[in-house]
XYZ file of N, CA and C in Angstrom:
510
model
N 95.302 29.007 -222.364
C 95.818 29.848 -221.299
C 97.236 29.405 -220.961
N 97.896 30.254 -220.233
C 99.275 29.962 -219.856
C 99.328 28.885 -218.772
N 100.492 28.311 -218.612
C 100.706 27.203 -217.692
C 100.290 27.536 -216.262
N 100.594 28.747 -215.802
C 100.296 29.062 -214.403
C 98.800 29.079 -214.113
N 97.986 29.453 -215.091
C 96.531 29.455 -214.868
C 96.027 28.019 -214.733
N 96.485 27.130 -215.614
C 96.101 25.718 -215.511
C 96.586 25.118 -214.190
N 97.767 25.527 -213.758
C 98.321 25.014 -212.501
C 97.482 25.442 -211.307
N 97.070 26.706 -211.285
C 96.274 27.202 -210.167
C 94.894 26.555 -210.157
N 94.265 26.454 -211.310
C 92.944 25.821 -211.379
C 93.052 24.359 -210.942
N 94.060 23.659 -211.442
C 94.257 22.263 -211.061
C 94.508 22.099 -209.573
N 95.355 22.954 -209.013
C 95.662 22.879 -207.586
C 94.436 23.211 -206.744
N 93.661 24.201 -207.168
C 92.440 24.555 -206.430
C 91.448 23.396 -206.437
N 91.325 22.721 -207.567
C 90.391 21.588 -207.650
C 90.867 20.440 -206.765
N 92.144 20.115 -206.838
C 92.672 19.023 -206.012
C 92.552 19.383 -204.533
N 92.904 20.620 -204.184
C 92.807 21.049 -202.788
C 91.381 21.045 -202.278
N 90.440 21.524 -203.084
C 89.031 21.528 -202.682
C 88.510 20.101 -202.512
N 88.944 19.227 -203.399
C 88.536 17.826 -203.287
C 89.057 17.228 -201.984
N 90.294 17.573 -201.630
C 90.837 17.054 -200.365
C 90.088 17.627 -199.164
N 89.749 18.913 -199.215
C 89.014 19.515 -198.105
C 87.652 18.849 -197.908
N 87.046 18.402 -199.002
C 85.730 17.749 -198.920
C 85.874 16.295 -198.481
N 86.804 15.556 -199.085
C 86.887 14.114 -198.832
C 87.811 13.741 -197.676
N 88.862 14.519 -197.448
C 89.905 14.208 -196.444
C 90.517 12.823 -196.679
N 90.482 12.366 -197.928
C 91.013 11.055 -198.287
C 92.007 11.206 -199.435
N 93.199 10.668 -199.247
C 94.262 10.824 -200.233
C 93.905 10.155 -201.563
N 93.400 8.916 -201.507
C 93.119 8.188 -202.739
C 91.942 8.785 -203.504
N 90.876 9.128 -202.805
C 89.745 9.766 -203.478
C 90.157 11.098 -204.100
N 90.951 11.857 -203.364
C 91.412 13.139 -203.879
C 92.266 12.956 -205.115
N 93.155 11.964 -205.080
C 94.019 11.721 -206.231
C 93.214 11.355 -207.469
N 92.219 10.507 -207.281
C 91.427 10.047 -208.427
C 90.438 11.123 -208.880
N 89.608 11.601 -207.971
C 88.567 12.566 -208.346
C 89.191 13.930 -208.665
N 90.017 14.432 -207.774
C 90.635 15.741 -207.981
C 91.551 15.765 -209.194
N 92.345 14.695 -209.357
C 93.235 14.619 -210.520
C 92.465 14.591 -211.829
N 91.377 13.814 -211.857
C 90.542 13.729 -213.070
C 89.865 15.066 -213.368
N 89.297 15.688 -212.346
C 88.642 16.981 -212.561
C 89.646 18.060 -212.993
N 90.848 18.018 -212.444
C 91.890 18.969 -212.848
C 92.262 18.774 -214.310
N 92.370 17.502 -214.707
C 92.684 17.188 -216.096
C 91.597 17.726 -217.034
N 90.335 17.470 -216.681
C 89.205 17.910 -217.510
C 89.102 19.440 -217.524
N 89.468 20.091 -216.424
C 89.365 21.552 -216.348
C 90.211 22.249 -217.414
N 91.271 21.588 -217.843
C 92.145 22.182 -218.860
C 91.351 22.535 -220.120
N 90.464 21.642 -220.522
C 89.651 21.859 -221.726
C 88.829 23.148 -221.605
N 88.228 23.359 -220.451
C 87.357 24.517 -220.266
C 88.142 25.813 -220.068
N 89.276 25.727 -219.418
C 90.102 26.927 -219.261
C 90.671 27.358 -220.614
N 90.966 26.396 -221.479
C 91.493 26.728 -222.808
C 90.455 27.376 -223.722
N 89.194 27.384 -223.322
C 88.180 28.073 -224.126
C 88.365 29.587 -224.068
N 89.185 30.038 -223.121
C 89.563 31.455 -223.057
C 90.929 31.596 -223.723
N 90.991 32.368 -224.766
C 92.254 32.551 -225.471
C 93.023 33.715 -224.886
N 94.241 33.455 -224.451
C 95.031 34.520 -223.843
C 95.622 35.431 -224.909
N 95.839 36.673 -224.520
C 96.542 37.611 -225.384
C 98.033 37.376 -225.212
N 98.787 37.733 -226.213
C 100.238 37.604 -226.095
C 100.746 38.580 -225.055
N 101.545 38.067 -224.153
C 102.164 38.904 -223.140
C 103.619 39.133 -223.525
N 104.181 40.184 -222.999
C 105.613 40.385 -223.205
C 106.349 39.276 -222.465
N 107.569 39.001 -222.886
C 108.327 37.933 -222.236
C 108.494 38.197 -220.743
N 108.741 39.456 -220.377
C 108.945 39.743 -218.950
C 107.650 39.531 -218.160
N 106.498 39.910 -218.730
C 105.212 39.668 -218.055
C 104.945 38.174 -217.921
N 105.126 37.473 -219.044
C 104.815 36.047 -219.072
C 105.705 35.272 -218.096
N 106.999 35.462 -218.202
C 107.900 34.705 -217.337
C 107.805 35.160 -215.886
N 107.529 36.430 -215.673
C 107.338 36.920 -214.307
C 106.169 36.247 -213.634
N 105.043 36.146 -214.339
C 103.862 35.501 -213.762
C 104.070 33.995 -213.624
N 104.621 33.368 -214.656
C 104.848 31.921 -214.600
C 105.741 31.580 -213.412
N 106.831 32.303 -213.257
C 107.790 32.007 -212.195
C 107.206 32.315 -210.821
N 106.528 33.455 -210.671
C 105.993 33.807 -209.356
C 104.916 32.825 -208.904
N 104.042 32.399 -209.815
C 103.003 31.439 -209.438
C 103.625 30.079 -209.128
N 104.580 29.638 -209.929
C 105.202 28.336 -209.679
C 105.990 28.336 -208.375
N 106.680 29.424 -208.077
C 107.394 29.513 -206.796
C 106.396 29.444 -205.644
N 105.272 30.146 -205.795
C 104.229 30.106 -204.768
C 103.688 28.690 -204.598
N 103.395 28.009 -205.698
C 102.837 26.663 -205.617
C 103.843 25.680 -205.008
N 105.091 25.781 -205.431
C 106.097 24.865 -204.891
C 106.443 25.212 -203.444
N 106.425 26.505 -203.112
C 106.627 26.915 -201.720
C 105.503 26.410 -200.838
N 104.286 26.486 -201.350
C 103.138 25.967 -200.605
C 103.250 24.457 -200.460
N 103.749 23.806 -201.486
C 103.945 22.366 -201.420
C 104.877 22.006 -200.270
N 105.928 22.766 -200.109
C 106.868 22.554 -199.008
C 106.200 22.844 -197.661
N 105.444 23.936 -197.591
C 104.818 24.357 -196.330
C 103.695 23.420 -195.897
N 103.091 22.709 -196.834
C 101.958 21.840 -196.499
C 102.377 20.536 -195.822
N 103.656 20.278 -195.753
C 104.129 19.079 -195.056
C 103.633 17.799 -195.707
N 102.815 17.031 -194.991
C 102.319 15.755 -195.514
C 101.402 15.919 -196.723
N 100.876 17.106 -196.916
C 99.997 17.359 -198.068
C 100.760 18.001 -199.238
N 102.073 17.815 -199.265
C 102.904 18.414 -200.306
C 102.450 18.035 -201.705
N 101.803 16.901 -201.846
C 101.418 16.368 -203.144
C 100.242 17.119 -203.773
N 99.486 17.898 -202.994
C 98.305 18.581 -203.550
C 98.702 19.570 -204.645
N 99.614 20.521 -204.406
C 99.999 21.410 -205.510
C 100.703 20.681 -206.648
N 101.496 19.667 -206.320
C 102.208 18.924 -207.362
C 101.214 18.220 -208.282
N 100.233 17.530 -207.706
C 99.207 16.856 -208.504
C 98.401 17.872 -209.305
N 98.072 19.011 -208.690
C 97.318 20.043 -209.394
C 98.075 20.601 -210.592
N 99.375 20.824 -210.427
C 100.197 21.337 -211.529
C 100.251 20.323 -212.662
N 100.526 19.071 -212.331
C 100.663 18.040 -213.366
C 99.325 17.753 -214.043
N 98.266 17.520 -213.256
C 96.963 17.185 -213.842
C 96.382 18.359 -214.620
N 96.560 19.575 -214.107
C 96.029 20.746 -214.793
C 96.708 21.033 -216.116
N 97.950 20.589 -216.275
C 98.708 20.833 -217.510
C 98.923 19.581 -218.346
N 98.321 18.454 -217.941
C 98.592 17.185 -218.615
C 98.206 17.192 -220.093
N 97.115 17.847 -220.461
C 96.746 17.911 -221.886
C 97.840 18.582 -222.698
N 98.400 19.667 -222.179
C 99.507 20.328 -222.878
C 100.742 19.442 -222.913
N 101.011 18.758 -221.820
C 102.186 17.888 -221.776
C 102.067 16.756 -222.793
N 100.862 16.228 -222.980
C 100.656 15.160 -223.959
C 100.725 15.721 -225.379
N 99.965 16.779 -225.653
C 99.926 17.327 -227.010
C 101.258 17.928 -227.442
N 101.982 18.468 -226.535
C 103.264 19.106 -226.880
C 104.443 18.199 -226.551
N 104.152 16.922 -226.358
C 105.165 15.895 -226.125
C 106.174 16.332 -225.076
N 105.642 16.689 -223.911
C 106.440 17.164 -222.783
C 107.262 18.391 -223.161
N 106.754 19.168 -224.096
C 107.386 20.386 -224.606
C 108.673 20.113 -225.373
N 108.999 18.850 -225.602
C 110.198 18.529 -226.381
C 110.007 18.885 -227.853
N 108.747 18.956 -228.301
C 108.468 19.296 -229.691
C 109.026 20.680 -230.045
N 109.114 21.568 -229.065
C 109.624 22.904 -229.353
C 111.113 22.894 -229.660
N 111.832 21.896 -229.126
C 113.238 21.768 -229.499
C 113.348 21.366 -230.964
N 112.493 20.415 -231.389
C 112.463 19.987 -232.778
C 112.131 21.179 -233.672
N 111.121 21.933 -233.299
C 110.710 23.102 -234.065
C 111.857 24.101 -234.167
N 112.542 24.354 -233.077
C 113.629 25.336 -233.063
C 114.782 24.902 -233.937
N 115.117 23.619 -233.909
C 116.226 23.119 -234.733
C 115.875 23.210 -236.207
N 114.659 22.773 -236.573
C 114.236 22.833 -237.978
C 114.162 24.284 -238.441
N 113.605 25.161 -237.611
C 113.513 26.573 -237.964
C 114.897 27.183 -238.167
N 115.849 26.809 -237.335
C 117.220 27.314 -237.442
C 117.804 26.980 -238.814
N 117.688 25.716 -239.238
C 118.253 25.302 -240.521
C 117.444 25.846 -241.697
N 116.133 25.968 -241.540
C 115.276 26.502 -242.605
C 115.617 27.967 -242.891
N 115.794 28.767 -241.859
C 116.105 30.193 -242.046
C 117.471 30.400 -242.683
N 118.363 29.433 -242.551
C 119.693 29.549 -243.131
C 119.783 28.900 -244.512
N 118.651 28.403 -245.015
C 118.610 27.849 -246.362
C 119.102 26.422 -246.464
N 119.359 25.769 -245.352
C 119.839 24.387 -245.378
C 118.711 23.404 -245.686
N 117.472 23.810 -245.403
C 116.299 22.986 -245.664
C 115.384 23.802 -246.572
N 114.937 23.200 -247.686
C 114.109 23.938 -248.639
C 112.688 24.161 -248.135
N 112.137 23.193 -247.410
C 110.777 23.319 -246.909
C 110.711 22.745 -245.495
N 110.069 23.487 -244.622
C 109.909 23.014 -243.245
C 108.456 22.659 -242.956
N 107.619 22.625 -244.005
C 106.197 22.338 -243.810
C 105.984 20.985 -243.138
N 106.803 20.000 -243.484
C 106.658 18.671 -242.897
C 106.772 18.721 -241.375
N 107.626 19.578 -240.878
C 107.810 19.690 -239.427
C 106.628 20.400 -238.790
N 106.234 21.532 -239.370
C 105.167 22.323 -238.785
C 103.825 21.608 -238.896
N 103.592 20.890 -240.013
C 102.358 20.120 -240.164
C 102.300 18.972 -239.166
N 103.438 18.332 -238.910
C 103.436 17.211 -237.966
C 103.168 17.697 -236.549
N 103.602 18.910 -236.228
C 103.337 19.464 -234.904
C 101.836 19.684 -234.730
N 101.189 20.278 -235.718
C 99.750 20.561 -235.626
C 98.901 19.306 -235.745
N 99.380 18.290 -236.471
C 98.602 17.072 -236.681
C 98.561 16.187 -235.448
N 99.455 16.411 -234.504
C 99.519 15.522 -233.350
C 98.759 16.070 -232.146
N 97.884 17.025 -232.351
C 97.078 17.554 -231.249
C 95.934 16.587 -230.979
N 95.976 15.914 -229.843
C 94.985 14.893 -229.510
C 93.706 15.478 -228.922
N 93.816 16.600 -228.248
C 92.678 17.147 -227.521
C 92.026 18.275 -228.305
N 90.705 18.232 -228.358
C 89.931 19.183 -229.159
C 90.220 20.634 -228.784
N 90.441 20.905 -227.502
C 90.662 22.292 -227.079
C 91.918 22.890 -227.710
N 92.815 22.055 -228.210
C 94.029 22.547 -228.857
C 93.884 22.634 -230.377
N 92.752 22.184 -230.908
C 92.546 22.210 -232.358
C 91.515 23.231 -232.810
N 90.830 23.854 -231.888
C 89.790 24.824 -232.251
C 90.134 26.193 -231.670
N 89.555 27.202 -232.283
C 89.759 28.558 -231.776
C 89.030 28.724 -230.448
N 89.564 29.532 -229.542
C 88.883 29.744 -228.260
C 87.557 30.465 -228.448
N 86.643 30.262 -227.501
C 85.340 30.926 -227.554
C 85.461 32.421 -227.292
N 86.377 32.799 -226.448
C 86.538 34.207 -226.070
C 88.012 34.547 -226.119
N 88.357 35.519 -226.937
C 89.744 35.977 -227.008
C 89.922 37.137 -226.033
N 90.794 36.957 -225.070
C 91.013 37.975 -224.055
C 91.959 39.062 -224.554
N 91.788 40.252 -224.015
C 92.705 41.348 -224.314
C 93.933 41.221 -223.423
N 94.916 42.056 -223.658
C 96.126 42.058 -222.832
C 95.772 42.329 -221.366
N 94.927 43.323 -221.129
C 94.525 43.658 -219.763
C 93.791 42.521 -219.081
N 92.895 41.858 -219.814
C 92.160 40.739 -219.242
C 93.093 39.565 -218.934
N 94.044 39.323 -219.832
C 95.004 38.246 -219.605
C 95.854 38.526 -218.372
N 96.300 39.778 -218.208
C 97.085 40.147 -217.027
C 96.219 40.053 -215.765
N 94.939 40.404 -215.878
C 94.034 40.273 -214.732
C 93.909 38.818 -214.309
N 93.771 37.909 -215.284
C 93.728 36.485 -214.981
C 95.026 36.037 -214.310
N 96.138 36.546 -214.794
C 97.432 36.170 -214.228
C 97.539 36.599 -212.763
N 97.195 37.854 -212.476
C 97.261 38.330 -211.097
C 96.219 37.641 -210.210
N 95.040 37.382 -210.772
C 94.001 36.678 -210.008
C 94.459 35.264 -209.676
N 95.117 34.598 -210.619
C 95.585 33.239 -210.346
C 96.637 33.241 -209.244
N 97.492 34.250 -209.228
C 98.483 34.349 -208.153
C 97.796 34.587 -206.811
N 96.835 35.497 -206.769
C 96.118 35.790 -205.527
C 95.324 34.578 -205.049
N 94.663 33.886 -205.964
C 93.882 32.701 -205.601
C 94.792 31.614 -205.048
N 95.945 31.424 -205.675
C 96.839 30.367 -205.188
C 97.355 30.689 -203.792
N 97.670 31.942 -203.520
C 98.128 32.332 -202.182
C 97.007 32.125 -201.163
N 95.814 32.591 -201.477
C 94.668 32.448 -200.579
C 94.339 30.982 -200.318
N 94.329 30.203 -201.374
C 93.950 28.804 -201.233
C 94.943 28.040 -200.374
N 96.215 28.378 -200.482
C 97.198 27.667 -199.670
C 97.094 28.034 -198.194
N 96.691 29.267 -197.906
C 96.422 29.611 -196.518
C 95.254 28.803 -195.971
N 94.230 28.623 -196.785
C 93.072 27.814 -196.376
C 93.504 26.386 -196.097
N 94.323 25.818 -197.000
C 94.790 24.446 -196.787
C 95.652 24.343 -195.525
N 96.522 25.336 -195.315
C 97.370 25.313 -194.127
C 96.540 25.387 -192.848
N 95.492 26.196 -192.852
C 94.644 26.319 -191.675
C 93.847 25.047 -191.396
N 93.520 24.311 -192.451
C 92.733 23.085 -192.289
C 93.594 21.827 -192.192
N 94.892 21.982 -192.180
C 95.796 20.834 -192.138
C 95.955 20.327 -190.728
């Protein structure tokens, strides 16, 4: 799934853990761990390719909402931040903080211009470094474009609703 879905799921788990425990350290440990593990299960749903405008529109709107909520939560600013990081940590590890895409882009640039005869070494090394099983297997359910957009809008609505709940209980 896309980054914003993992971010919302992670933030919801961390926030729910805080609402139950009301303890910063327990929330960080339990909520952070559960958010990290949730990535595996959310990735079992394979997203459909979205247009760039749809994808970036949803990614940006959800992230602005999460970071805005982080600001509005005052002393609890860390809940959305921890949820975003823990919910996406598997991707950050497997994709080497997304720096691998710069390597891919540079190699692809020279390969398409004939400067490099074979780029298999680069592409194979990218796929070989996937540490987490959810990134090495096909998803259990492949979503359609409409279903993927529904998940995107639902994640935005859930994040807005959840932050109101946190603000009311703060």
